[in-house]
Short mmCIF file of C-alpha atoms in Angstrom, two decimals:
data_model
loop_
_atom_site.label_atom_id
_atom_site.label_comp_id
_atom_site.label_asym_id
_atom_site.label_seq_id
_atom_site.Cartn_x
_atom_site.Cartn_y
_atom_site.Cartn_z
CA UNK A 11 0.00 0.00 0.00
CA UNK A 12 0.86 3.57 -1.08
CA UNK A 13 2.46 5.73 1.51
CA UNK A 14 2.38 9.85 1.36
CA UNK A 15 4.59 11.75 3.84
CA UNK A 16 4.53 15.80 3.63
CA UNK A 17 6.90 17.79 4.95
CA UNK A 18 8.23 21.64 5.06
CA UNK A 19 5.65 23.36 6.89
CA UNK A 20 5.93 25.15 9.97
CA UNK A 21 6.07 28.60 11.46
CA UNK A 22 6.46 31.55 9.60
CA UNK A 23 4.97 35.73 9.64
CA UNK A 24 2.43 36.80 7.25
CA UNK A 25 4.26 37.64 3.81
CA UNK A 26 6.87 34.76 4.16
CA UNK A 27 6.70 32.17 2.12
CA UNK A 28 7.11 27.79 2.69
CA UNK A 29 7.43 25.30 0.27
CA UNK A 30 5.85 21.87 1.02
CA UNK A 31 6.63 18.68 -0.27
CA UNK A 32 5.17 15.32 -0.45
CA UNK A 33 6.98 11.71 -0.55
CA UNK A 34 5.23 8.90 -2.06
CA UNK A 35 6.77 5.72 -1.22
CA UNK A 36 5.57 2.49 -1.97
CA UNK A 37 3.15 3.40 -4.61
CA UNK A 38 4.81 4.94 -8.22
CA UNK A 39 2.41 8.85 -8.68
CA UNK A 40 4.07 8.96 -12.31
CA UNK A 41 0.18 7.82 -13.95
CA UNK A 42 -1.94 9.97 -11.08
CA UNK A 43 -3.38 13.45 -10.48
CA UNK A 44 -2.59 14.50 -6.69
CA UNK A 45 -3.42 16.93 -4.74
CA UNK A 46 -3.24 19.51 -1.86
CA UNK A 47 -5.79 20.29 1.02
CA UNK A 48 -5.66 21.88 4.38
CA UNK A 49 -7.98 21.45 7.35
CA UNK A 50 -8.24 24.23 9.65
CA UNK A 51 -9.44 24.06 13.41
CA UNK A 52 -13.20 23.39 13.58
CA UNK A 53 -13.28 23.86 9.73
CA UNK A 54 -13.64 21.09 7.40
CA UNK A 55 -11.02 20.02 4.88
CA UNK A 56 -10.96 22.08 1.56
CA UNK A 57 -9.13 21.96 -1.66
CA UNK A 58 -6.36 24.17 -2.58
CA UNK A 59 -4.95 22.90 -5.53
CA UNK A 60 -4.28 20.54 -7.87
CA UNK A 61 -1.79 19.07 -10.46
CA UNK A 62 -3.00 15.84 -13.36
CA UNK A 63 -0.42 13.00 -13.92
CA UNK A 64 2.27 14.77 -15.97
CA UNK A 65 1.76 18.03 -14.29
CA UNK A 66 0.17 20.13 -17.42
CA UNK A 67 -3.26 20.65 -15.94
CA UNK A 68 -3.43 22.70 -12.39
CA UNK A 69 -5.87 24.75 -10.65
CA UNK A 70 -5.95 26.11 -7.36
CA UNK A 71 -8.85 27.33 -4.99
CA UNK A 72 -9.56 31.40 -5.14
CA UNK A 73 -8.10 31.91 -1.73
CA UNK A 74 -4.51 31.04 -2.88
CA UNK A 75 -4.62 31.37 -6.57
CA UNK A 76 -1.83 33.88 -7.42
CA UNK A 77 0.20 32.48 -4.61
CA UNK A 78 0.08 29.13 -4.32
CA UNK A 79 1.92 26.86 -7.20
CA UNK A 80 1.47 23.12 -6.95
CA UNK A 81 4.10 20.86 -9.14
CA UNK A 82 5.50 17.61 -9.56
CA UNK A 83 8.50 15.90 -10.20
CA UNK A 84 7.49 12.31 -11.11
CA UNK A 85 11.19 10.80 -11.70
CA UNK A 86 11.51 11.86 -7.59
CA UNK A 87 8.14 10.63 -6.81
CA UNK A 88 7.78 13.80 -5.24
CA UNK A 89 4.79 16.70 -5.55
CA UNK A 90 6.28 20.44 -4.13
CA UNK A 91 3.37 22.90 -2.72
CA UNK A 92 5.30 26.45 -3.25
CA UNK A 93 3.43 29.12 -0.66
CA UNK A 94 4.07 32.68 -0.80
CA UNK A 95 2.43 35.81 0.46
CA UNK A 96 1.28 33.71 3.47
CA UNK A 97 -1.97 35.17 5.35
CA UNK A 98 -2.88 34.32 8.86
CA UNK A 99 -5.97 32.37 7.31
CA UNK A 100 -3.76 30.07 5.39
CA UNK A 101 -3.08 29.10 8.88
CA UNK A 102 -4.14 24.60 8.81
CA UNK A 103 -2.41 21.47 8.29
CA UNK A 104 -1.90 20.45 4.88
CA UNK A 105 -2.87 17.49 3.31
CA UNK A 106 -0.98 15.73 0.07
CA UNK A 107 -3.22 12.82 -1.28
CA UNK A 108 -3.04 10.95 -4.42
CA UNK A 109 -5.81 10.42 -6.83
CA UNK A 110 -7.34 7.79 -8.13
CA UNK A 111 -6.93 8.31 -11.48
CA UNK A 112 -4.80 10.79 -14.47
CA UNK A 113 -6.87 13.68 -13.42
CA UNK A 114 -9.24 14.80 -10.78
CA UNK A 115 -10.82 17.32 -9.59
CA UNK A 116 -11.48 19.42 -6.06
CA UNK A 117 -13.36 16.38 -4.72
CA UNK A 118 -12.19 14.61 -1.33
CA UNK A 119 -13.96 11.06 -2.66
CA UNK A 120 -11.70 11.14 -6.03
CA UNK A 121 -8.83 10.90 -3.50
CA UNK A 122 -7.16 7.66 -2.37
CA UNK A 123 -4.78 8.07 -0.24
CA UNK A 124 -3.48 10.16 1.93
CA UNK A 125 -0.58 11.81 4.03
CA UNK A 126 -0.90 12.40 7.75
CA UNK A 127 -0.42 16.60 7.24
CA UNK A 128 2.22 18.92 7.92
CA UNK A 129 0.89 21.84 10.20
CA UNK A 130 1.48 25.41 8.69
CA UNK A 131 1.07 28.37 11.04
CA UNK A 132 1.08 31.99 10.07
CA UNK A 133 1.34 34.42 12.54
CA UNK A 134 0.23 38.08 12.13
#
């Protein structure tokens, strides 16, 4: 079975910037879509972006579009989350998953499996 592991977050003020990253081990991502979400406190998980198999299709949600970039480097097995102009509401942990298939979309159910976060705070 497929194993995600994210990694990079952290602290940081609001303007800085983090890049995330997500290890798949066990399970080639080469022929999938992934993606990244973040669950904040008391909120429910949400979509933030996503990237199809070979990495020419990605979209991001409104809140981070223009900061966020989501890309992949497939011979690494590796997917990068690049965050900058960080707001104190991109405060969550952040999710990596894998999709089921080539592409996807913003839907949790088209998702497989599944890292165990990374926590990003942003501090005002």
């Amino acid at each position: 079975q497929g194993q995600l592991v994210e990694s990079g977050g952290g602290l940081v003020q609001a303007g800085g910037s983090l890049r995330l990253s997500c290890a798949a081990s066990g399970r080639t991502i080469n022929r999938y879509a992934m993606g990244w979400f973040r669950q904040a406190p008391g909120k429910e998980r949400e979509f933030v972006a996503r990237i199809s198999w070979n990495g020419g299709e990605m979209y991001y949600s409104d809140s981070v579009k223009g900061r966020f970039t989501i890309s992949r480097d497939n011979a690494k097995n590796t997917v990068y989350l690049q965050m900058n102009s960080l707001k104190p509401e991109d405060t969550a942990v952040y999710y990596c998953a894998s999709a089921r298939g080539a592409f996807s979309t913003r839907l949790i159910g088209q998702y497989e499996y599944w890292g165990q976060g990374t926590q990003v705070t942003v501090s005002s």
